[in-house]
Amino acid sequence: MLRPWPVSLGDRIDASRDVPLYMQIIQALIRDIERGRLASGTYLPSSRELARVLGVNRKTVVLAYEDLIAQGWLESAGTRGTRVAAALPDPVNRHRSDAEITMSSAVVDYRFAPPPERPIAVSSGPGLKIDEGAPDGRLFPAELLARAYRAAAHRGAQGNGFQYRDPRGSPALREAVATMLKSQRGLPVTAENICITRGSQNGIFLAAQVLVERGDSVVVEELTYEPAVAAFRALGANIVPVGLDEGGIDIEAVEHACRRNAVRAVFVTPHHQFPTTVSMRPERRLRLLDLARRFGFAIIEDDYDHEFHFESQPLLPLASYGPAHVLYVGSLSKLLLPALRIGYVAAPPQVIDAIAHRVSITDGMGNTLTEDAAADLIGSGELRRHGRKVLQVYAKRRESFAAEIDRLFGDLVEYRMPGGGLAFWLRFRTDLDRMEARAAAMGLRLASSRSFMTTGDAPRGLRIGFASLNAYEARTALAALRQAAG
C-alpha cells in the first residue's frame, strides 16, 4: 500500500522549460521542505512511483533523489525507502504559503542600500543612443585583437601564467603602461607606480577608497563627471562644488573650500574638462598643486582621453610635475575598446600598495589574458598606429559634426569647437527640460543635462559624443535632437 503523499509536484515539473527535469524535481522538493510542506522524517514515494506520477523516466527521479541525499536534504532508510532528513530543523515557523517564490518575486526583508532614483548610466534598450564621447569600436581591427589574444593565451599556457597573481595587474601591462606614460606624457614612473584596474571608473573608486573616509570633503567642479561624484558619495564624502570657467577650475574657490572644510581630495579632468571640454590653464595647474602641498590633499586627475587632440599638443598631466600629490587615473578604453575594461592608476608605491589591497578584497585580480593581450598591442606599436589612424577619422567627424550642428541649430545652440576629446559641449537657447522630455518620448537616449551638475545653478548643457557615429548616424542623431528642441 502506498504511503499518502502530502504534496503534488506535477504542476511544477514542465519539460518545456530550459531547466533539466531532474533539477526541477530537486528544486520543487527543496522548496516543499523549506516551507514545511514536507516535514522531517516524511517518506517520499519510490522513484518508480514518482516517475509514473510525473510522467518522467525513472532514472531522472533516481538522479534527483541521489543529489538530494548527497546534499543532506533526504536520507535513505534502507528497504523502507527515502525520507526527508531527520536532522532538518522543525518546520513550524517556516513559510507555508503554496505560492511559488522566485528570486524575482521575493520580498526582501533585510536592509540593503538601494540605487538612486535616477541611474547614472544611460539606459540600454531600443531607440537612438547618443553617448558622451565614446570611441567607435568598429574601427579597431578584430583580427589584430584576436592575434594579441592568441599570443597571450599561448604564452600563458606554456608558462603556467593563468594562475592567481598580483592584484596590481599583469607585469607586462604595468611595464607597458609605465613606458607609455613616461615617453608620451612625461610621468616619472616605473611599473611599481602602476595598478591596473577595470576601467577608469574602477580606478577612481579605488583611489577614493584609499583617500576618503566618511565625513571627509572632496572638491569637484560645479559641472563634472557624475560617476566620480557618486563614488565619493558612496564612501560618505561631503561633496564641495566650486566654479569653473574657460581657464578651468576656480582656484580661489578651491582655497576657500580648503579653509572651511577637511578637504582630502580634489577631483579634476584638466586635459579636456568633463563635460565642458575646456583645458585647465598652466598657471591654475601650478596653483592647484601649491594648494595640495599647503593643505595636504590629494589630486585625483582623470585623464580619460589624453590621446585625442586635434589642434595642438596636449598639456602635460599634473602628475608629470606633481607626482607626490597626484593620483593619475587613465584608461585604454578610448584608444582600444571600452568592452575590454582596462584602466590604471599611477601613484607613489605606497599608495599603489593600498589600492592593490582594495583590489585583492573586491576583485582578487584582473583579467590576465586581456591585460597581456593589451600589453602586446602596446609593445608591438599596434596600439599607437591604430591611434594615429582613428585620430584622422575622428578629426573629420568632428568637423562634419560641427557643420551639421551649425546647419540644423543655427543660433539655437552655443558651443566652441573642442580642441581635443571625443565630444561637444552644447549650450541651448531653449527650455532644456522640455527638450529632454521630448527627446526621451521620441526614443532618443542621452545623458541628462542635470547629470553633469553638482549645484542647482550650474550652467546647463548637453555633452554630445561625435566619434562613435558615422556620417549617417551623426545626421540622424542631430536631426532627432533638433526635432526635440522644437
Coordinates of C-alpha atoms in Angstrom, one line a residue, residues 145-463:
L145 CA 42.8 41.8 -31.2
A146 CA 42.4 38.1 -31.9
R147 CA 46.1 37.8 -32.7
A148 CA 47.1 39.5 -29.5
Y149 CA 44.8 37.2 -27.5
R150 CA 46.2 34.1 -29.3
A151 CA 49.7 35.2 -28.5
A152 CA 48.8 35.9 -24.8
A153 CA 47.0 32.6 -24.5
H154 CA 49.9 30.7 -25.9
R155 CA 52.4 32.3 -23.6
G156 CA 50.2 31.9 -20.6
A157 CA 49.6 28.2 -21.3
Q158 CA 53.3 27.5 -21.8
G159 CA 54.4 29.4 -18.7
N160 CA 51.6 28.5 -16.3
G161 CA 50.5 32.1 -16.4
F162 CA 46.8 31.6 -15.8
Q163 CA 47.1 31.2 -12.0
Y164 CA 46.1 33.8 -9.4
R165 CA 48.6 36.6 -9.4
D166 CA 49.5 40.1 -8.2
P167 CA 46.4 42.3 -7.7
R168 CA 48.4 45.2 -9.2
G169 CA 47.9 43.6 -12.6
S170 CA 49.8 41.9 -15.3
P171 CA 53.6 42.7 -15.0
A172 CA 53.8 43.0 -18.8
L173 CA 50.9 45.5 -18.9
R174 CA 52.2 47.5 -15.9
E175 CA 55.6 47.8 -17.6
A176 CA 54.0 48.8 -20.9
V177 CA 51.7 51.4 -19.3
A178 CA 54.6 52.9 -17.4
T179 CA 56.7 53.1 -20.5
M180 CA 53.8 54.7 -22.4
L181 CA 53.2 57.3 -19.6
K182 CA 56.9 58.1 -19.3
S183 CA 57.6 58.5 -23.0
Q184 CA 54.4 60.1 -24.2
R185 CA 53.0 62.0 -21.2
G186 CA 56.1 62.9 -19.2
L187 CA 55.2 61.0 -16.0
P188 CA 58.2 60.0 -13.9
V189 CA 57.0 56.4 -13.3
T190 CA 58.0 52.8 -13.4
A191 CA 56.0 49.6 -13.2
E192 CA 55.9 49.9 -9.3
N193 CA 53.8 53.1 -9.7
I194 CA 51.1 51.3 -11.7
C195 CA 48.0 49.4 -10.7
I196 CA 45.8 48.0 -13.5
T197 CA 42.1 48.5 -12.9
R198 CA 38.8 47.5 -14.6
G199 CA 38.5 50.8 -16.5
S200 CA 38.9 54.4 -15.3
Q201 CA 35.8 54.4 -13.2
N202 CA 37.1 51.5 -11.1
G203 CA 40.3 53.4 -10.8
I204 CA 38.5 56.5 -9.5
F205 CA 36.6 54.4 -6.9
L206 CA 39.8 52.6 -5.8
A207 CA 41.6 56.0 -5.4
A208 CA 38.7 57.4 -3.4
Q209 CA 38.7 54.3 -1.2
V210 CA 42.2 54.8 0.0
L211 CA 41.8 58.6 0.3
V212 CA 38.4 59.3 1.7
E213 CA 36.7 58.4 5.0
R214 CA 33.1 59.2 6.0
G215 CA 32.8 62.9 6.7
D216 CA 35.8 64.0 4.6
S217 CA 35.3 66.6 1.9
V218 CA 36.0 66.2 -1.8
V219 CA 36.2 69.2 -4.0
V220 CA 34.7 68.9 -7.5
E221 CA 33.7 71.4 -10.2
E222 CA 30.1 72.5 -10.5
L223 CA 30.0 70.7 -13.8
T224 CA 31.7 67.3 -13.6
Y225 CA 31.7 63.6 -14.2
E226 CA 28.7 62.2 -12.3
P227 CA 30.0 58.7 -11.7
A228 CA 33.0 60.1 -9.8
V229 CA 30.7 62.1 -7.6
A230 CA 28.6 59.1 -7.0
A231 CA 31.7 57.1 -5.9
F232 CA 32.8 59.8 -3.4
R233 CA 29.2 59.9 -2.0
A234 CA 29.1 56.2 -1.7
L235 CA 32.0 56.4 0.7
G236 CA 30.3 59.0 2.8
A237 CA 32.2 62.0 1.5
N238 CA 31.0 65.6 1.7
I239 CA 30.9 67.0 -1.9
V240 CA 32.1 70.6 -2.1
P241 CA 31.3 72.1 -5.6
V242 CA 33.4 75.0 -6.9
G243 CA 33.0 77.0 -10.1
L244 CA 34.9 76.9 -13.4
D245 CA 35.3 79.0 -16.5
E246 CA 37.3 78.9 -19.8
G247 CA 40.5 78.5 -17.8
G248 CA 39.3 75.6 -15.8
I249 CA 38.6 75.2 -12.1
D250 CA 38.2 78.3 -9.9
I251 CA 41.4 78.2 -7.8
E252 CA 40.3 80.9 -5.3
A253 CA 37.2 78.8 -4.6
V254 CA 39.3 75.7 -4.0
E255 CA 41.4 77.6 -1.5
H256 CA 38.3 78.9 0.2
A257 CA 36.9 75.4 0.4
C258 CA 40.1 74.1 2.0
R259 CA 39.9 76.8 4.7
R260 CA 36.4 75.8 5.6
N261 CA 36.4 72.0 5.2
A262 CA 38.6 69.0 5.8
V263 CA 39.4 68.5 2.2
R264 CA 41.1 65.2 1.4
A265 CA 40.8 65.2 -2.4
V266 CA 40.2 67.4 -5.4
F267 CA 38.8 65.7 -8.5
V268 CA 39.7 67.2 -11.8
T269 CA 39.7 66.4 -15.5
P270 CA 42.2 69.0 -16.6
H271 CA 43.1 67.9 -20.1
H272 CA 39.6 68.1 -21.5
Q273 CA 37.3 69.1 -18.7
F274 CA 34.3 66.8 -18.4
P275 CA 31.8 67.8 -19.6
T276 CA 32.7 71.3 -21.0
T277 CA 35.9 70.1 -22.8
V278 CA 38.0 73.2 -21.7
S279 CA 41.6 72.7 -20.7
M280 CA 42.9 73.9 -17.4
R281 CA 45.4 76.7 -17.9
P282 CA 49.1 76.1 -16.8
E283 CA 49.0 78.8 -14.1
R284 CA 46.0 77.2 -12.5
R285 CA 47.6 73.8 -12.6
L286 CA 50.6 75.1 -10.7
R287 CA 48.4 76.9 -8.2
L288 CA 46.3 73.8 -7.6
L289 CA 49.5 71.8 -6.9
D290 CA 50.6 74.5 -4.5
L291 CA 47.3 74.3 -2.6
A292 CA 47.7 70.5 -2.4
R293 CA 51.1 71.0 -0.7
R294 CA 49.8 73.6 1.7
F295 CA 46.6 71.9 2.7
G296 CA 47.7 68.3 2.4
F297 CA 45.0 67.0 0.0
A298 CA 45.4 64.6 -3.0
I299 CA 44.5 65.5 -6.5
I300 CA 42.7 62.8 -8.4
E301 CA 43.5 63.5 -12.1
D302 CA 41.2 61.7 -14.5
D303 CA 42.9 61.9 -17.9
Y304 CA 40.3 59.9 -19.7
D305 CA 41.0 60.8 -23.3
H306 CA 44.6 62.2 -23.4
E307 CA 45.3 60.6 -26.8
F308 CA 42.9 62.7 -28.8
H309 CA 43.9 66.3 -29.6
F310 CA 43.3 68.0 -33.0
E311 CA 44.7 71.5 -32.9
S312 CA 47.9 71.4 -30.7
Q313 CA 50.0 69.3 -28.5
P314 CA 48.2 68.4 -25.2
L315 CA 49.3 70.0 -21.9
L316 CA 51.3 67.6 -19.8
P317 CA 49.3 66.0 -17.0
L318 CA 49.5 67.4 -13.5
A319 CA 51.1 64.1 -12.4
S320 CA 54.1 64.8 -14.7
Y321 CA 55.3 67.7 -12.5
G322 CA 53.5 67.0 -9.2
P323 CA 53.8 63.2 -8.8
A324 CA 53.9 63.3 -5.0
H325 CA 50.4 64.9 -4.8
V326 CA 48.5 63.3 -7.7
L327 CA 46.8 60.0 -8.3
Y328 CA 46.7 59.8 -12.0
V329 CA 43.8 57.8 -13.5
G330 CA 43.8 56.7 -17.1
S331 CA 42.2 54.2 -19.4
L332 CA 42.8 52.3 -22.6
S333 CA 39.0 52.3 -23.3
K334 CA 39.0 55.3 -25.7
L335 CA 42.1 54.1 -27.6
L336 CA 41.5 50.4 -27.5
L337 CA 37.9 49.2 -26.7
P338 CA 35.6 50.1 -23.8
A339 CA 34.5 46.5 -23.6
L340 CA 38.0 45.3 -22.6
R341 CA 37.7 47.3 -19.3
I342 CA 41.4 48.3 -18.9
G343 CA 42.3 51.3 -16.8
Y344 CA 45.1 52.1 -14.5
V345 CA 46.2 54.3 -11.6
A346 CA 49.6 55.8 -11.4
A347 CA 50.8 56.9 -7.9
P348 CA 53.6 56.6 -5.4
P349 CA 54.4 52.9 -4.5
Q350 CA 52.9 53.1 -1.0
V351 CA 49.6 54.4 -2.5
I352 CA 49.7 51.6 -5.1
D353 CA 50.1 49.1 -2.3
A354 CA 47.0 50.4 -0.6
I355 CA 45.0 50.3 -3.9
A356 CA 46.2 46.8 -4.7
H357 CA 44.9 45.7 -1.3
R358 CA 41.5 47.1 -2.2
V359 CA 41.6 45.2 -5.4
S360 CA 42.6 42.0 -3.6
I361 CA 39.5 42.1 -1.4
T362 CA 37.0 43.1 -4.1
D363 CA 38.2 41.6 -7.3
G364 CA 41.1 39.4 -6.3
M365 CA 42.9 40.2 -9.6
G366 CA 42.2 41.5 -13.0
N367 CA 42.0 39.6 -16.3
T368 CA 45.5 38.3 -17.0
L369 CA 44.7 37.2 -20.5
T370 CA 43.2 40.5 -21.6
E371 CA 45.9 42.5 -19.9
D372 CA 48.7 40.5 -21.5
A373 CA 46.9 40.9 -24.9
A374 CA 46.8 44.7 -24.3
A375 CA 50.5 44.7 -23.4
D376 CA 51.2 43.0 -26.7
L377 CA 49.3 45.7 -28.6
I378 CA 51.2 48.4 -26.8
G379 CA 54.6 46.8 -27.1
S380 CA 54.3 46.0 -30.8
G381 CA 53.3 49.5 -31.6
E382 CA 50.0 48.4 -33.0
L383 CA 48.0 50.5 -30.5
R384 CA 49.9 53.7 -31.4
R385 CA 49.4 53.0 -35.1
H386 CA 45.7 52.5 -34.5
G387 CA 45.6 55.7 -32.5
R388 CA 47.1 57.7 -35.4
K389 CA 44.6 56.2 -37.9
V390 CA 41.5 56.8 -35.8
L391 CA 42.7 60.3 -34.9
Q392 CA 42.3 61.2 -38.6
V393 CA 38.9 59.7 -38.7
Y394 CA 37.7 61.5 -35.6
A395 CA 39.2 64.8 -36.8
K396 CA 37.0 64.6 -40.0
R397 CA 33.9 63.5 -37.9
R398 CA 34.5 66.5 -35.6
E399 CA 34.5 68.9 -38.5
S400 CA 31.4 67.3 -40.1
F401 CA 29.6 67.2 -36.7
A402 CA 30.2 71.0 -36.2
A403 CA 29.0 71.8 -39.7
E404 CA 25.8 69.8 -39.1
I405 CA 25.2 71.5 -35.8
D406 CA 25.5 74.9 -37.5
R407 CA 23.2 73.8 -40.3
L408 CA 20.5 72.4 -38.1
F409 CA 20.6 74.6 -35.0
G410 CA 21.9 77.9 -36.0
D411 CA 21.6 80.5 -33.2
L412 CA 19.6 78.0 -31.1
V413 CA 22.9 76.5 -29.7
E414 CA 26.1 77.9 -28.4
Y415 CA 29.3 75.9 -28.5
R416 CA 33.0 76.1 -29.2
M417 CA 34.9 73.6 -31.3
P418 CA 36.7 71.2 -28.9
G419 CA 40.4 71.2 -29.3
G420 CA 40.5 67.6 -28.3
G421 CA 38.5 64.8 -26.9
L422 CA 35.5 63.0 -28.5
A423 CA 32.5 65.2 -27.6
F424 CA 31.0 68.6 -27.9
W425 CA 29.5 70.7 -25.0
L426 CA 26.3 72.3 -26.3
R427 CA 24.5 75.2 -24.6
F428 CA 20.9 75.5 -25.9
R429 CA 18.8 78.7 -26.0
T430 CA 15.7 76.8 -25.3
D431 CA 13.8 75.1 -22.5
L432 CA 16.1 72.1 -21.8
D433 CA 13.7 70.3 -19.6
R434 CA 11.1 70.3 -22.3
M435 CA 13.6 69.4 -24.9
E436 CA 15.0 66.4 -23.0
A437 CA 11.4 65.2 -22.2
R438 CA 10.6 65.3 -25.9
A439 CA 13.8 63.6 -26.8
A440 CA 13.0 60.7 -24.4
A441 CA 9.5 60.4 -25.8
M442 CA 11.0 60.1 -29.3
G443 CA 13.2 57.2 -28.1
L444 CA 16.4 59.4 -28.1
R445 CA 18.6 58.3 -25.2
L446 CA 21.3 60.6 -23.9
A447 CA 22.7 61.8 -20.6
S448 CA 20.5 64.4 -18.9
S449 CA 21.9 67.9 -18.6
R450 CA 21.3 67.7 -14.9
S451 CA 23.6 64.7 -14.6
F452 CA 26.6 66.9 -15.0
M453 CA 25.5 69.4 -12.4
T454 CA 26.7 69.4 -8.8
T455 CA 24.8 72.6 -7.9
G456 CA 21.3 73.6 -8.9
D457 CA 22.5 76.8 -10.6
A458 CA 25.4 75.4 -12.6
P459 CA 25.3 76.2 -16.3
R460 CA 23.3 73.6 -18.2
G461 CA 24.2 71.9 -21.4
L462 CA 24.4 68.6 -23.2
R463 CA 27.6 66.6 -23.8

